mmCIF file of C-alpha atoms in Angstrom:
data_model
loop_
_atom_site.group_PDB
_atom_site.id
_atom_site.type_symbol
_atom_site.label_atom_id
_atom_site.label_comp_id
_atom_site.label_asym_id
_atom_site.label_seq_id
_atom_site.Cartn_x
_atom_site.Cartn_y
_atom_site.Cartn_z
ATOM 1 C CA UNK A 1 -29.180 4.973 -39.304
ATOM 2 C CA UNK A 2 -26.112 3.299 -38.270
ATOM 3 C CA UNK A 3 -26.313 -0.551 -37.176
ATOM 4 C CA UNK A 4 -24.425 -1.839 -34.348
ATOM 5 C CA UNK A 5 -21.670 -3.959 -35.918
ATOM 6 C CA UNK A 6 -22.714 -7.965 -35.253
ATOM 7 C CA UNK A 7 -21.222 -9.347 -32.479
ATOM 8 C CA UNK A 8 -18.093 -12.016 -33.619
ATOM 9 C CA UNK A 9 -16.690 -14.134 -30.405
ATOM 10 C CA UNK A 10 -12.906 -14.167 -30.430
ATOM 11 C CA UNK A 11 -11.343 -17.445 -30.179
ATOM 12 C CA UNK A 12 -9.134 -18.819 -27.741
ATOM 13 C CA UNK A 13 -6.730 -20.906 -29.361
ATOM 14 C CA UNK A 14 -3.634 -21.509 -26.796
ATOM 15 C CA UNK A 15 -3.209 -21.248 -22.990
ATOM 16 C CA UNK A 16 0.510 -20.270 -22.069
ATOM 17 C CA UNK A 17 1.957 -20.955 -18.199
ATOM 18 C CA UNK A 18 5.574 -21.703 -16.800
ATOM 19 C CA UNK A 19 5.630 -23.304 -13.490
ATOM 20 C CA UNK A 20 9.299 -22.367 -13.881
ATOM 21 C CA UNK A 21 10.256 -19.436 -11.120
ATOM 22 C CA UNK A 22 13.828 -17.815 -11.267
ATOM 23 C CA UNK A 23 15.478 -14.933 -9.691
ATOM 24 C CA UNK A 24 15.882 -11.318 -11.338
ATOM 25 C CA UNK A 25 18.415 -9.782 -8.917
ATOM 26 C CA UNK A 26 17.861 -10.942 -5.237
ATOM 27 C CA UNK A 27 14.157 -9.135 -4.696
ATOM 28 C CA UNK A 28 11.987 -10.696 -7.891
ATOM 29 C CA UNK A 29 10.791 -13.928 -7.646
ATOM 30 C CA UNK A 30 9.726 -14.171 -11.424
ATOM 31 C CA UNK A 31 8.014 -16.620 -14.218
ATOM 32 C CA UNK A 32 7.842 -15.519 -17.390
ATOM 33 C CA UNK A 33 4.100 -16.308 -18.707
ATOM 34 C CA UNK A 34 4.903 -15.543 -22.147
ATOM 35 C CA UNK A 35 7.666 -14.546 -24.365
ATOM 36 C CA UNK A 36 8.031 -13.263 -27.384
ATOM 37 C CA UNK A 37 10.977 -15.184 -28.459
ATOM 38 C CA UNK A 38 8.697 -18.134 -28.114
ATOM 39 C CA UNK A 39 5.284 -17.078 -29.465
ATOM 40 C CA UNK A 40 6.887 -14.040 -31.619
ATOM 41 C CA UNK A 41 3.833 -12.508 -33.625
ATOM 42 C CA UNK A 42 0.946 -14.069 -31.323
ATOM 43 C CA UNK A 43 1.468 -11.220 -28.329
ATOM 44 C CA UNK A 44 2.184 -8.412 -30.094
ATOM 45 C CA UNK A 45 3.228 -5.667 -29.889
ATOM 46 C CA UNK A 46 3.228 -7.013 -26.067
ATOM 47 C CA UNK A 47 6.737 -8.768 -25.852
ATOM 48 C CA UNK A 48 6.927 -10.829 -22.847
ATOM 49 C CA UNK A 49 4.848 -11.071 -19.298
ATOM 50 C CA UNK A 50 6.780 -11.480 -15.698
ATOM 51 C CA UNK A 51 4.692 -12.454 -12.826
ATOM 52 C CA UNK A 52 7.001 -11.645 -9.673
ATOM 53 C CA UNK A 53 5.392 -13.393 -6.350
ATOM 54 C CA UNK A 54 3.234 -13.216 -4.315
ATOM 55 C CA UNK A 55 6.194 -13.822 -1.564
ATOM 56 C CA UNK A 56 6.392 -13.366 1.847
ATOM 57 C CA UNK A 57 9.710 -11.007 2.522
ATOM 58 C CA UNK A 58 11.244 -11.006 5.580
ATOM 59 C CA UNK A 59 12.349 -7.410 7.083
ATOM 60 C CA UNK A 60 16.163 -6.389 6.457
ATOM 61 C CA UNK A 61 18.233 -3.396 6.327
ATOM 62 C CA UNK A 62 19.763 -4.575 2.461
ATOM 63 C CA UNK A 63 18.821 -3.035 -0.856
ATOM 64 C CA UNK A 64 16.686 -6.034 -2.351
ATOM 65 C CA UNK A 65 16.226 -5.469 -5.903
ATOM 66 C CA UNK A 66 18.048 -5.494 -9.357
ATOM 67 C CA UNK A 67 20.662 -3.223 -10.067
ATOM 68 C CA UNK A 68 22.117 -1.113 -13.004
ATOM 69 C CA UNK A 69 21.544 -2.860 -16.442
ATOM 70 C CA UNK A 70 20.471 -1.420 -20.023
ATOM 71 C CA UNK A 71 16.935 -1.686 -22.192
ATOM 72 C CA UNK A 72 16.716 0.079 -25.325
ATOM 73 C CA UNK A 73 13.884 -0.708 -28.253
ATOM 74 C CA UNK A 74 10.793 -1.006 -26.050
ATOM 75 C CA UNK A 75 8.771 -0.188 -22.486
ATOM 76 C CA UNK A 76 8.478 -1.843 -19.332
ATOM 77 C CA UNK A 77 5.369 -1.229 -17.749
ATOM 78 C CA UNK A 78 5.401 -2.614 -13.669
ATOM 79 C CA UNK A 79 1.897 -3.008 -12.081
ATOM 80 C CA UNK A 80 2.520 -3.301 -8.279
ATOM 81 C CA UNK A 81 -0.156 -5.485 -6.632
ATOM 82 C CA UNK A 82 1.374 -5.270 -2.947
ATOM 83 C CA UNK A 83 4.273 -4.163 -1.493
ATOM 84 C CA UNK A 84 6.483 -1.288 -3.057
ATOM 85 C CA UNK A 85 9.080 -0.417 -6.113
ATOM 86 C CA UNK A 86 11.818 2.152 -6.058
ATOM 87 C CA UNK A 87 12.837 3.017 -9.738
ATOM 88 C CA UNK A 88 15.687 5.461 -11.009
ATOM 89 C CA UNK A 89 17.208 5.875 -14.478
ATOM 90 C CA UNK A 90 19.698 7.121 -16.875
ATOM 91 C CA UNK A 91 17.129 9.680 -18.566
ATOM 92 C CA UNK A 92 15.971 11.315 -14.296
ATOM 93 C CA UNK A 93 13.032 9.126 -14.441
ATOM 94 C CA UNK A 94 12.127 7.480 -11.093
ATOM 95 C CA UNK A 95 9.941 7.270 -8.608
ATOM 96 C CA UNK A 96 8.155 4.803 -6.220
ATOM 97 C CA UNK A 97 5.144 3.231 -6.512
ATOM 98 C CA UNK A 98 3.371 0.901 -4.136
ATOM 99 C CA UNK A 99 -0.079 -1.233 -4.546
ATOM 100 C CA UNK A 100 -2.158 -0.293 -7.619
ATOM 101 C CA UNK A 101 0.344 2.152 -8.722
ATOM 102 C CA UNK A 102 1.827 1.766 -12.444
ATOM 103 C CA UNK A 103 5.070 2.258 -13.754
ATOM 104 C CA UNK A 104 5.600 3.262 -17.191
ATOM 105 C CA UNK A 105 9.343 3.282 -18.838
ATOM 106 C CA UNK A 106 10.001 4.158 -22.479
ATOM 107 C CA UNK A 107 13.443 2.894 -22.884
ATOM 108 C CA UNK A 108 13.423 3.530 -26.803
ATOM 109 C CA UNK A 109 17.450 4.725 -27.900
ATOM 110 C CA UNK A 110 18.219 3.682 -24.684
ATOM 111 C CA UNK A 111 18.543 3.917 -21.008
ATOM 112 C CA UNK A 112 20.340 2.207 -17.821
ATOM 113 C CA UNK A 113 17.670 1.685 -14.640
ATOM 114 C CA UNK A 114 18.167 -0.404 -11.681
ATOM 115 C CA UNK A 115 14.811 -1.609 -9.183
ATOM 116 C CA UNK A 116 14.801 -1.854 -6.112
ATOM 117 C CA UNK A 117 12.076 -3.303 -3.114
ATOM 118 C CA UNK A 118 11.235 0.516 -1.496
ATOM 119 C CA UNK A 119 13.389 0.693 1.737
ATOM 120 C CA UNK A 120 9.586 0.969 3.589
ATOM 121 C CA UNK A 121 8.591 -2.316 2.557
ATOM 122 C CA UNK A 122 12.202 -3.950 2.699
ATOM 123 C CA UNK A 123 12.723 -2.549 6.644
ATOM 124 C CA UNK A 124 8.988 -3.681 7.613
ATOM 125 C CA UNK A 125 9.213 -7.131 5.237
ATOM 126 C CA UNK A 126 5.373 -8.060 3.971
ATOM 127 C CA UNK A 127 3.873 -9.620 0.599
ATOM 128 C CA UNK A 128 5.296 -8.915 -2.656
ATOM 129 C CA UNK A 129 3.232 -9.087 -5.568
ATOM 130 C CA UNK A 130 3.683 -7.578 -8.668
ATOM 131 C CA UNK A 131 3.884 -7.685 -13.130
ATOM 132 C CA UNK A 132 6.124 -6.489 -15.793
ATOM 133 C CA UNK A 133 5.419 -6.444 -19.429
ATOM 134 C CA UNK A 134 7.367 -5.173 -21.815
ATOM 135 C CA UNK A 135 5.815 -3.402 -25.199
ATOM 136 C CA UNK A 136 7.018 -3.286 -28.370
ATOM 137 C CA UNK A 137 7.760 -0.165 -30.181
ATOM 138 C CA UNK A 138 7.344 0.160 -33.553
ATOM 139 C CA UNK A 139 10.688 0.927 -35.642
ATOM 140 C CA UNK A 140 10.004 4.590 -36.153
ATOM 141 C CA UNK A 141 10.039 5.210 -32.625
ATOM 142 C CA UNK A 142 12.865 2.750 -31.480
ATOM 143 C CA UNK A 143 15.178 5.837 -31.058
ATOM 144 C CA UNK A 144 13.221 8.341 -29.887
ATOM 145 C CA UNK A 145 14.104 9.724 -26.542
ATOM 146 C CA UNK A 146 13.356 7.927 -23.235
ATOM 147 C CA UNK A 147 10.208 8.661 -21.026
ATOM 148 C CA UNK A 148 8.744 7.674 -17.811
ATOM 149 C CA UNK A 149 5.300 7.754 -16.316
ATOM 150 C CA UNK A 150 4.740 7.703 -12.618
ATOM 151 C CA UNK A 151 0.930 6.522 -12.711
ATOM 152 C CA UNK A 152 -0.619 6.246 -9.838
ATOM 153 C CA UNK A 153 -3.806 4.335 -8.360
ATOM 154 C CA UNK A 154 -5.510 7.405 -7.397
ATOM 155 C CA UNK A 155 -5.384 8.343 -11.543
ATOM 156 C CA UNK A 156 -6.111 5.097 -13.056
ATOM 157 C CA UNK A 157 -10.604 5.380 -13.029
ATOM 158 C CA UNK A 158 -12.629 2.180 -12.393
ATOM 159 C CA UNK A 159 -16.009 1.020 -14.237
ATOM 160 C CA UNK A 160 -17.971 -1.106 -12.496
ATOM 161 C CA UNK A 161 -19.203 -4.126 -14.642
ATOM 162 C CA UNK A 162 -23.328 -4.739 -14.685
ATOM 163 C CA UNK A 163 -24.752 -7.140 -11.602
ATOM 164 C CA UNK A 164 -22.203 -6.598 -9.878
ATOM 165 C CA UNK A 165 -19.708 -8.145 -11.511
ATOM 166 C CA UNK A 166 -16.805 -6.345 -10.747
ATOM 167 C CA UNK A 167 -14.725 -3.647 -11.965
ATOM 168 C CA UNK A 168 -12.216 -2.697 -14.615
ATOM 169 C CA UNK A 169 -9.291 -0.727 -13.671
ATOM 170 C CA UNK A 170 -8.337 1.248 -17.065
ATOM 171 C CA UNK A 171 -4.388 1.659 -17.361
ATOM 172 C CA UNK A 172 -4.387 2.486 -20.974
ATOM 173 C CA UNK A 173 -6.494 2.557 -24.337
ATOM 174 C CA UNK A 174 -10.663 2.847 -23.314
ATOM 175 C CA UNK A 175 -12.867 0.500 -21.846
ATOM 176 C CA UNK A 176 -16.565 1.328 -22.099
ATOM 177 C CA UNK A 177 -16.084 5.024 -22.982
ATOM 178 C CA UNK A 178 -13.585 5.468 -20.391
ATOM 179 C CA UNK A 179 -9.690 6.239 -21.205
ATOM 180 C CA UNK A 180 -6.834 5.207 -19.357
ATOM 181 C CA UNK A 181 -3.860 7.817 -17.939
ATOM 182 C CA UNK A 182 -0.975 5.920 -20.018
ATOM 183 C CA UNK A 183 0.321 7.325 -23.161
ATOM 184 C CA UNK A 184 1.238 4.736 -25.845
ATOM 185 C CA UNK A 185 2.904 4.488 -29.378
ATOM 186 C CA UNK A 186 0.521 2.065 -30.846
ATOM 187 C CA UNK A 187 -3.285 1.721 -30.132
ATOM 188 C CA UNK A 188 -2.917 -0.962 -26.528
ATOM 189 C CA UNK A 189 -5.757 -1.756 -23.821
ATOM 190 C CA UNK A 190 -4.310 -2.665 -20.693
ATOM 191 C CA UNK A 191 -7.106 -3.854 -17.996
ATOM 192 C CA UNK A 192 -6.393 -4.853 -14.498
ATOM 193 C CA UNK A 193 -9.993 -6.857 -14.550
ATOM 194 C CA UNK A 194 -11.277 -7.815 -10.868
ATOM 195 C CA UNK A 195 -14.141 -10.359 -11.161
ATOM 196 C CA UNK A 196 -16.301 -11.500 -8.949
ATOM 197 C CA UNK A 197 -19.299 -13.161 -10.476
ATOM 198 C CA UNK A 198 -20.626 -16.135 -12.402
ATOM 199 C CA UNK A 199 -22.687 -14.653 -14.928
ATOM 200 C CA UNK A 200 -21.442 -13.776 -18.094
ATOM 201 C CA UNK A 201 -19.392 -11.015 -18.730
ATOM 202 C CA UNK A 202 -19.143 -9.790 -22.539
ATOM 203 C CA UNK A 203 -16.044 -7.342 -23.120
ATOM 204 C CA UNK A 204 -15.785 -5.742 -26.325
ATOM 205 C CA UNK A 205 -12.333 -5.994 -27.949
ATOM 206 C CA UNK A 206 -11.203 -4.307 -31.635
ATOM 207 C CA UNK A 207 -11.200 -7.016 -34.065
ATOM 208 C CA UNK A 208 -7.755 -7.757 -35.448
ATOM 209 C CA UNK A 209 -6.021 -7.043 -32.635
ATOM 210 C CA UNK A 210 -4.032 -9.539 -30.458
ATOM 211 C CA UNK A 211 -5.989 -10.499 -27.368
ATOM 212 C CA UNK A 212 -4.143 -12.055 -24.021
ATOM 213 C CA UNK A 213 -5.761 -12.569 -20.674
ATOM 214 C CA UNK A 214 -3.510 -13.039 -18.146
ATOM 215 C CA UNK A 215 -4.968 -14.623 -14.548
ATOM 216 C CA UNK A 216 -2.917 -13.601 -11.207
ATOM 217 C CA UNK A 217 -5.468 -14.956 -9.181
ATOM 218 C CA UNK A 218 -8.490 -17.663 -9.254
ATOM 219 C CA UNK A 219 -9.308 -18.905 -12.955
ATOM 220 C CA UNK A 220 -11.770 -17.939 -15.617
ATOM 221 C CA UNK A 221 -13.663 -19.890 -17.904
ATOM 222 C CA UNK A 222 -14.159 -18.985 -21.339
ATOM 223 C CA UNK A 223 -15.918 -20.681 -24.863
ATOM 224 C CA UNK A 224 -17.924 -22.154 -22.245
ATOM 225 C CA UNK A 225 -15.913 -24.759 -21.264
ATOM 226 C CA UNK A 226 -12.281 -24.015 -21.305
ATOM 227 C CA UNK A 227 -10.363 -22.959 -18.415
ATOM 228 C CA UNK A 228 -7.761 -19.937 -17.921
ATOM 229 C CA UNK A 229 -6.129 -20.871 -13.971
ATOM 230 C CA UNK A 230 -4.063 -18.909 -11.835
ATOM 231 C CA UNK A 231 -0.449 -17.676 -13.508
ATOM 232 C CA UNK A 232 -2.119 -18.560 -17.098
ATOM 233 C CA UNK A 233 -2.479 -16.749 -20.232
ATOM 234 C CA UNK A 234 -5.043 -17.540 -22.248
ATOM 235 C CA UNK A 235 -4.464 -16.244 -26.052
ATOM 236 C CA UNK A 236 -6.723 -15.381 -28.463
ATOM 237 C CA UNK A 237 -7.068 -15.327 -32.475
ATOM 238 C CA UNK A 238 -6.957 -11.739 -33.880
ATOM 239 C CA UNK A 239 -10.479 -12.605 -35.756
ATOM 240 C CA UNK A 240 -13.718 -10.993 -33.242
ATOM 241 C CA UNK A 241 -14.967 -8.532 -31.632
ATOM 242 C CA UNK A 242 -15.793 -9.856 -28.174
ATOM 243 C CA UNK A 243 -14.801 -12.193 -25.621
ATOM 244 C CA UNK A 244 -16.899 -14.330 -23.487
ATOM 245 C CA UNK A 245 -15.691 -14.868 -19.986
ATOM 246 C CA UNK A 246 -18.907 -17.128 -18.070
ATOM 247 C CA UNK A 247 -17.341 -17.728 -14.908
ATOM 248 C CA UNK A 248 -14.361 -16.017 -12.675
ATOM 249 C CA UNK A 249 -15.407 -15.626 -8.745
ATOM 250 C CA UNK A 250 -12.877 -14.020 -6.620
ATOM 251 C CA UNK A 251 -10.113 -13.244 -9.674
ATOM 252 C CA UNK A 252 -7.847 -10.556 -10.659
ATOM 253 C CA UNK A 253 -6.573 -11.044 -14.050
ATOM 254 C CA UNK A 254 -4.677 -8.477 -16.742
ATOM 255 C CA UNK A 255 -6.064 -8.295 -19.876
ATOM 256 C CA UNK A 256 -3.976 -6.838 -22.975
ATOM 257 C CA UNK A 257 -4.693 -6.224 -26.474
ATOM 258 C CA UNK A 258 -3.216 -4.320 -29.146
ATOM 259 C CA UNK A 259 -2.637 -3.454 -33.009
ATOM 260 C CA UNK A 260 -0.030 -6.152 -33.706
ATOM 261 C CA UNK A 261 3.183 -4.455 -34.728
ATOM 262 C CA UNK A 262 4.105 -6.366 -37.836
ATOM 263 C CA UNK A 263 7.663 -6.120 -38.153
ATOM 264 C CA UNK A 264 10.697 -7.814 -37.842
ATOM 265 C CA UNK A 265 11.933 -8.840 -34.132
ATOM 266 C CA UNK A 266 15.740 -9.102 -33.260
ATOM 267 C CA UNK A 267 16.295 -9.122 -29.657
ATOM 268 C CA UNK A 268 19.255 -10.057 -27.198
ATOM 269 C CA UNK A 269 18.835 -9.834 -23.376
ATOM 270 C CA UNK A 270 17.746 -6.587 -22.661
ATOM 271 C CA UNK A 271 17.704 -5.034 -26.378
ATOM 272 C CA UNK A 272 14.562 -5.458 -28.729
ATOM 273 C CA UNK A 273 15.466 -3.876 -32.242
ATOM 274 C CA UNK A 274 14.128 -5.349 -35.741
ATOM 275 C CA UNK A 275 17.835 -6.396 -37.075
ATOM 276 C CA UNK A 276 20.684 -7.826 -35.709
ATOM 277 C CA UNK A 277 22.515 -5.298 -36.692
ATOM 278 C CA UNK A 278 20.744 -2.862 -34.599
ATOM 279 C CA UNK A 279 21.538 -5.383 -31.711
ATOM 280 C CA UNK A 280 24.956 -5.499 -32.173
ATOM 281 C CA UNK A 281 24.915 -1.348 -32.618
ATOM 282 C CA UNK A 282 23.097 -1.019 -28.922
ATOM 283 C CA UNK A 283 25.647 -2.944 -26.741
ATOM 284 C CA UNK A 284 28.847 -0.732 -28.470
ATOM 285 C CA UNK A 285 26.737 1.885 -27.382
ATOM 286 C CA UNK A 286 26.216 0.683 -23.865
ATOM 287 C CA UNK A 287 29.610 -0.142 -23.861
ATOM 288 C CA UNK A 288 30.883 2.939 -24.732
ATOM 289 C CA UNK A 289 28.272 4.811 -22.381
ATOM 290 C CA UNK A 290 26.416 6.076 -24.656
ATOM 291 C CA UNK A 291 22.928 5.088 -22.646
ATOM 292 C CA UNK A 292 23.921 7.488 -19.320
ATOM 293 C CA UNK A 293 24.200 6.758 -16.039
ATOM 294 C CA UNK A 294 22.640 7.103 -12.592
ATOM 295 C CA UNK A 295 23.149 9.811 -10.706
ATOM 296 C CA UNK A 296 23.589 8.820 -7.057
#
């Protein structure tokens, strides 16, 4: 008869937050919660966390947004919370997704993509909430072609936590025997967690693998007395099997775990490769076109 394995509470051992806010194009108010080049093997493979908003946008005729630029080595992954994203790129990938929706790019060899607020929202103004975190690959998939997933609320399932403690959207990996609609290269949970009790909530998490918990809204309080607030990410040690969160009323929060991707990081801007020559290989190929363009 198998025996459950013995329950081992993960540690958390830093809190990350960046009161910080600066401008990506003229429609994303952003602060970067965590980034790789500054905590390097601690989040991965998750390589750095934008938290755009909330902000109140006023109505306008204008394309609000970012235009064309270049990724290649990794995926973005935008979680809208409110209002709405218009996405095209280089590979025909595109789409527009509005609150609860997910998008899912796989830049890998390389694409160009612009953003944009979705004309909707931009001619009727309103709240603007919204993530982006970008995932490593590992260096046998760098190259491999570009991808995009259009996942939308209506496909991402929901398990409701015991007493009524809330509910955990699953965007990828499993949670409780439930699997999430995003395909990834390396094993990854990503839970859009909305809490709304005091009792304790137990969450089982593979040991070994990096643990974040990221808080949009309201705090949590974990170890029993340590305190995750609002546009915080608490880390934890790879060692465990659980985490204990014992109090978060009213709060949304992302949590993210993965197999660590244990290889070399070179990165510049927009390009995440393992060497520097790789780096200097990707913008000679965006110069020279190589990454496609937009069709308009």
């Amino acid at each position: 008869m198998l025996q459950e394995p013995e329950v081992s509470v993960k540690r958390l051992f830093h809190i990350q937050k960046n009161v910080n806010q600066h401008w990506v194009g003229d429609g994303f108010p952003v602060r970067t919660l965590f980034s790789y080049s500054v905590l390097e093997s601690a989040t991965s493979p998750f390589l750095l966390f934008d938290y755009a908003g909330p902000m109140e946008f006023s109505p306008t005729e204008q394309r609000r947004g970012v235009g064309e630029h270049p990724h290649r080595g990794f995926e973005t992954v935008t979680i809208v919370y409110s209002g709405e994203v218009e996405h095209r790129d280089s590979s025909g990938g595109g789409g527009k997704i509005g609150p609860g929706d997910v998008q899912w790019m796989t830049a890998a060899s390389g694409l160009v993509h612009e953003e944009f607020h979705g004309r909707d929202f931009a001619r009727h103004g309103g709240m603007l909430e919204m993530v982006q975190l970008w995932v490593n690959l590992p260096a046998k998939d760098k190259m491999s072609p570009p991808h995009y997933q259009s996942i939308l609320d209506s496909q991402i399932p929901a398990v409701s936590l015991p007493n009524g403690q809330g509910s955990v959207r699953v965007i990828a990996g499993e949670f409780d025997g439930t699997a999430g609609p995003a395909h990834t290269f390396t094993p990854i949970n990503v839970w859009d967690l909305r809490l709304t009790g005091e009792q304790l909530i137990d969450l089982a998490i593979p040991d070994g693998y990096n643990t974040l918990l990221a808080v949009l809204k309201g705090s949590v309080r974990v170890n029993g007395y340590e305190t995750i607030g609002t546009a915080e990410v608490g880390l934890f040690e790879r060692v465990g099997n659980h985490i204990r969160i014992e109090s978060a009323p009213d709060t949304t929060a992302l949590l993210l775990c993965g197999e660590p991707i244990d290889e070399p990081i070179s990165g510049s801007g927009p390009f995440v490769m393992n060497t520097a020559e790789e780096i200097r290989q990707a913008k000679i190929d965006f110069q020279n076109g190589k990454m496609g363009k937009i069709s308009h």
